[in-house]
């Protein structure tokens, strides 16, 4: 079954993605795919740090799931971010530490489209902290006192 905007809520992976996104939005206004992957337990923080320091040639090498699962996760994340009215924002990932600041690769192939998907963060555009659309309730109408 191909994941679409109409059926992504029914995917077994959706609940885990939703929880990881909610956790990130409770702490800030930005959701990065790498942070969601860490939040879901598919990437250890020390492996992420090694990749950011240039010790790992591409991020997919240290993510603990297959590429089909990872592709599905990224697609569901994009649809969920759209539902939450988060705005996509392109980001550049450069190597941390001393030495030349070279761009980091997410995938083995280095496919430009896939690299953009990994590097796109989703930002809450509001000035106040994020509140889920599901959390917002209409103001109750009070009756006569």
mmCIF file of C-alpha atoms in Angstrom:
data_model
loop_
_atom_site.group_PDB
_atom_site.id
_atom_site.type_symbol
_atom_site.label_atom_id
_atom_site.label_comp_id
_atom_site.label_asym_id
_atom_site.label_seq_id
_atom_site.Cartn_x
_atom_site.Cartn_y
_atom_site.Cartn_z
ATOM 1 C CA UNK A 1 0.000 0.000 0.000
ATOM 2 C CA UNK A 2 1.389 3.386 -1.013
ATOM 3 C CA UNK A 3 1.268 6.009 1.706
ATOM 4 C CA UNK A 4 -0.817 9.038 0.744
ATOM 5 C CA UNK A 5 -2.275 12.104 2.409
ATOM 6 C CA UNK A 6 -5.562 10.190 2.720
ATOM 7 C CA UNK A 7 -4.276 7.070 4.478
ATOM 8 C CA UNK A 8 -1.073 7.924 6.367
ATOM 9 C CA UNK A 9 -2.942 8.039 9.709
ATOM 10 C CA UNK A 10 -3.681 4.320 9.316
ATOM 11 C CA UNK A 11 -0.036 3.295 8.966
ATOM 12 C CA UNK A 12 1.309 1.371 11.996
ATOM 13 C CA UNK A 13 4.338 3.709 12.096
ATOM 14 C CA UNK A 14 2.217 6.877 12.362
ATOM 15 C CA UNK A 15 1.638 6.707 16.133
ATOM 16 C CA UNK A 16 5.392 6.503 16.852
ATOM 17 C CA UNK A 17 6.084 9.434 14.518
ATOM 18 C CA UNK A 18 3.262 11.447 16.076
ATOM 19 C CA UNK A 19 4.676 10.866 19.589
ATOM 20 C CA UNK A 20 8.220 11.827 18.526
ATOM 21 C CA UNK A 21 6.952 15.014 16.827
ATOM 22 C CA UNK A 22 4.833 15.936 19.861
ATOM 23 C CA UNK A 23 7.867 15.511 22.124
ATOM 24 C CA UNK A 24 9.997 17.762 19.886
ATOM 25 C CA UNK A 25 7.277 20.428 19.694
ATOM 26 C CA UNK A 26 6.867 20.398 23.481
ATOM 27 C CA UNK A 27 10.519 21.535 23.712
ATOM 28 C CA UNK A 28 10.712 23.906 20.746
ATOM 29 C CA UNK A 29 9.241 24.997 17.448
ATOM 30 C CA UNK A 30 11.328 22.923 15.014
ATOM 31 C CA UNK A 31 10.962 19.302 13.902
ATOM 32 C CA UNK A 32 13.990 17.841 12.117
ATOM 33 C CA UNK A 33 13.781 14.402 10.498
ATOM 34 C CA UNK A 34 17.001 13.311 12.245
ATOM 35 C CA UNK A 35 15.499 14.265 15.614
ATOM 36 C CA UNK A 36 12.346 12.267 14.852
ATOM 37 C CA UNK A 37 14.488 9.268 13.894
ATOM 38 C CA UNK A 38 16.388 9.594 17.182
ATOM 39 C CA UNK A 39 13.112 10.060 19.099
ATOM 40 C CA UNK A 40 11.763 6.836 17.601
ATOM 41 C CA UNK A 41 14.842 4.929 18.759
ATOM 42 C CA UNK A 42 16.070 4.164 15.230
ATOM 43 C CA UNK A 43 19.243 6.227 15.575
ATOM 44 C CA UNK A 44 21.421 6.434 18.647
ATOM 45 C CA UNK A 45 22.479 9.970 19.633
ATOM 46 C CA UNK A 46 26.160 8.952 19.659
ATOM 47 C CA UNK A 47 25.863 7.712 16.059
ATOM 48 C CA UNK A 48 24.253 11.012 15.068
ATOM 49 C CA UNK A 49 27.139 12.844 16.724
ATOM 50 C CA UNK A 50 29.691 10.682 14.892
ATOM 51 C CA UNK A 51 28.010 11.478 11.578
ATOM 52 C CA UNK A 52 27.928 15.207 12.379
ATOM 53 C CA UNK A 53 31.651 15.108 13.127
ATOM 54 C CA UNK A 54 32.344 13.396 9.798
ATOM 55 C CA UNK A 55 33.314 9.996 11.241
ATOM 56 C CA UNK A 56 30.472 8.229 9.372
ATOM 57 C CA UNK A 57 30.354 8.623 5.587
ATOM 58 C CA UNK A 58 26.534 8.823 5.351
ATOM 59 C CA UNK A 59 23.746 8.844 7.936
ATOM 60 C CA UNK A 60 21.740 5.901 6.554
ATOM 61 C CA UNK A 61 24.659 3.640 7.468
ATOM 62 C CA UNK A 62 23.953 4.048 11.210
ATOM 63 C CA UNK A 63 20.125 4.210 11.176
ATOM 64 C CA UNK A 64 18.636 1.009 12.560
ATOM 65 C CA UNK A 65 15.998 0.226 9.907
ATOM 66 C CA UNK A 66 15.865 -0.636 6.221
ATOM 67 C CA UNK A 67 15.588 1.974 3.476
ATOM 68 C CA UNK A 68 11.967 1.092 2.647
ATOM 69 C CA UNK A 69 10.947 1.716 6.252
ATOM 70 C CA UNK A 70 12.984 4.929 6.335
ATOM 71 C CA UNK A 71 11.398 6.204 3.132
ATOM 72 C CA UNK A 72 7.930 5.498 4.560
ATOM 73 C CA UNK A 73 8.842 7.288 7.798
ATOM 74 C CA UNK A 74 9.994 10.427 5.936
ATOM 75 C CA UNK A 75 6.841 10.462 3.804
ATOM 76 C CA UNK A 76 4.533 10.104 6.821
ATOM 77 C CA UNK A 77 6.482 12.808 8.648
ATOM 78 C CA UNK A 78 5.966 15.210 5.736
ATOM 79 C CA UNK A 79 2.208 14.553 5.675
ATOM 80 C CA UNK A 80 1.934 14.892 9.467
ATOM 81 C CA UNK A 81 3.884 18.172 9.457
ATOM 82 C CA UNK A 82 1.532 19.469 6.771
ATOM 83 C CA UNK A 83 -1.487 18.523 8.926
ATOM 84 C CA UNK A 84 0.027 20.421 11.861
ATOM 85 C CA UNK A 85 0.550 23.502 9.679
ATOM 86 C CA UNK A 86 4.321 23.370 10.104
ATOM 87 C CA UNK A 87 6.318 25.147 7.409
ATOM 88 C CA UNK A 88 9.123 23.341 5.562
ATOM 89 C CA UNK A 89 12.525 25.008 5.827
ATOM 90 C CA UNK A 90 15.618 23.906 3.909
ATOM 91 C CA UNK A 91 18.657 23.379 6.075
ATOM 92 C CA UNK A 92 22.300 22.696 5.335
ATOM 93 C CA UNK A 93 24.153 20.125 7.406
ATOM 94 C CA UNK A 94 27.892 20.780 7.589
ATOM 95 C CA UNK A 95 30.496 18.810 9.497
ATOM 96 C CA UNK A 96 31.100 19.835 13.116
ATOM 97 C CA UNK A 97 34.538 20.294 14.618
ATOM 98 C CA UNK A 98 37.888 21.527 13.373
ATOM 99 C CA UNK A 99 38.881 21.428 9.762
ATOM 100 C CA UNK A 100 37.014 22.171 6.562
ATOM 101 C CA UNK A 101 33.260 22.544 6.878
ATOM 102 C CA UNK A 102 32.167 20.049 4.245
ATOM 103 C CA UNK A 103 28.516 19.196 3.597
ATOM 104 C CA UNK A 104 27.332 15.962 5.213
ATOM 105 C CA UNK A 105 25.587 13.214 3.263
ATOM 106 C CA UNK A 106 22.457 11.481 4.445
ATOM 107 C CA UNK A 107 22.258 8.730 1.821
ATOM 108 C CA UNK A 108 24.743 6.378 0.234
ATOM 109 C CA UNK A 109 23.726 7.461 -3.271
ATOM 110 C CA UNK A 110 23.810 11.189 -2.510
ATOM 111 C CA UNK A 111 20.625 11.649 -4.593
ATOM 112 C CA UNK A 112 19.834 15.376 -4.494
ATOM 113 C CA UNK A 113 16.078 14.892 -3.984
ATOM 114 C CA UNK A 114 16.563 12.488 -1.103
ATOM 115 C CA UNK A 115 19.182 14.720 0.512
ATOM 116 C CA UNK A 116 16.670 17.607 0.446
ATOM 117 C CA UNK A 117 13.998 15.438 2.108
ATOM 118 C CA UNK A 118 16.351 14.572 4.982
ATOM 119 C CA UNK A 119 17.553 18.171 5.358
ATOM 120 C CA UNK A 120 14.102 19.788 5.414
ATOM 121 C CA UNK A 121 13.062 20.895 8.879
ATOM 122 C CA UNK A 122 9.473 21.731 9.765
ATOM 123 C CA UNK A 123 8.940 24.962 11.694
ATOM 124 C CA UNK A 124 5.977 26.221 13.691
ATOM 125 C CA UNK A 125 5.443 29.738 12.277
ATOM 126 C CA UNK A 126 3.523 31.089 15.268
ATOM 127 C CA UNK A 127 4.995 33.425 17.875
ATOM 128 C CA UNK A 128 3.582 31.470 20.781
ATOM 129 C CA UNK A 129 4.622 27.908 21.658
ATOM 130 C CA UNK A 130 3.143 25.210 19.456
ATOM 131 C CA UNK A 131 -0.321 23.934 20.310
ATOM 132 C CA UNK A 132 -1.621 20.995 18.341
ATOM 133 C CA UNK A 133 -4.712 21.615 16.266
ATOM 134 C CA UNK A 134 -6.219 18.676 18.158
ATOM 135 C CA UNK A 135 -5.481 20.392 21.501
ATOM 136 C CA UNK A 136 -7.252 23.601 20.564
ATOM 137 C CA UNK A 137 -10.839 23.579 21.739
ATOM 138 C CA UNK A 138 -13.439 26.211 20.926
ATOM 139 C CA UNK A 139 -14.201 28.611 23.718
ATOM 140 C CA UNK A 140 -17.068 27.276 25.754
ATOM 141 C CA UNK A 141 -20.234 29.260 25.858
ATOM 142 C CA UNK A 142 -21.260 30.037 29.377
ATOM 143 C CA UNK A 143 -24.889 29.992 30.293
ATOM 144 C CA UNK A 144 -26.692 32.344 32.638
ATOM 145 C CA UNK A 145 -25.257 32.493 36.136
#
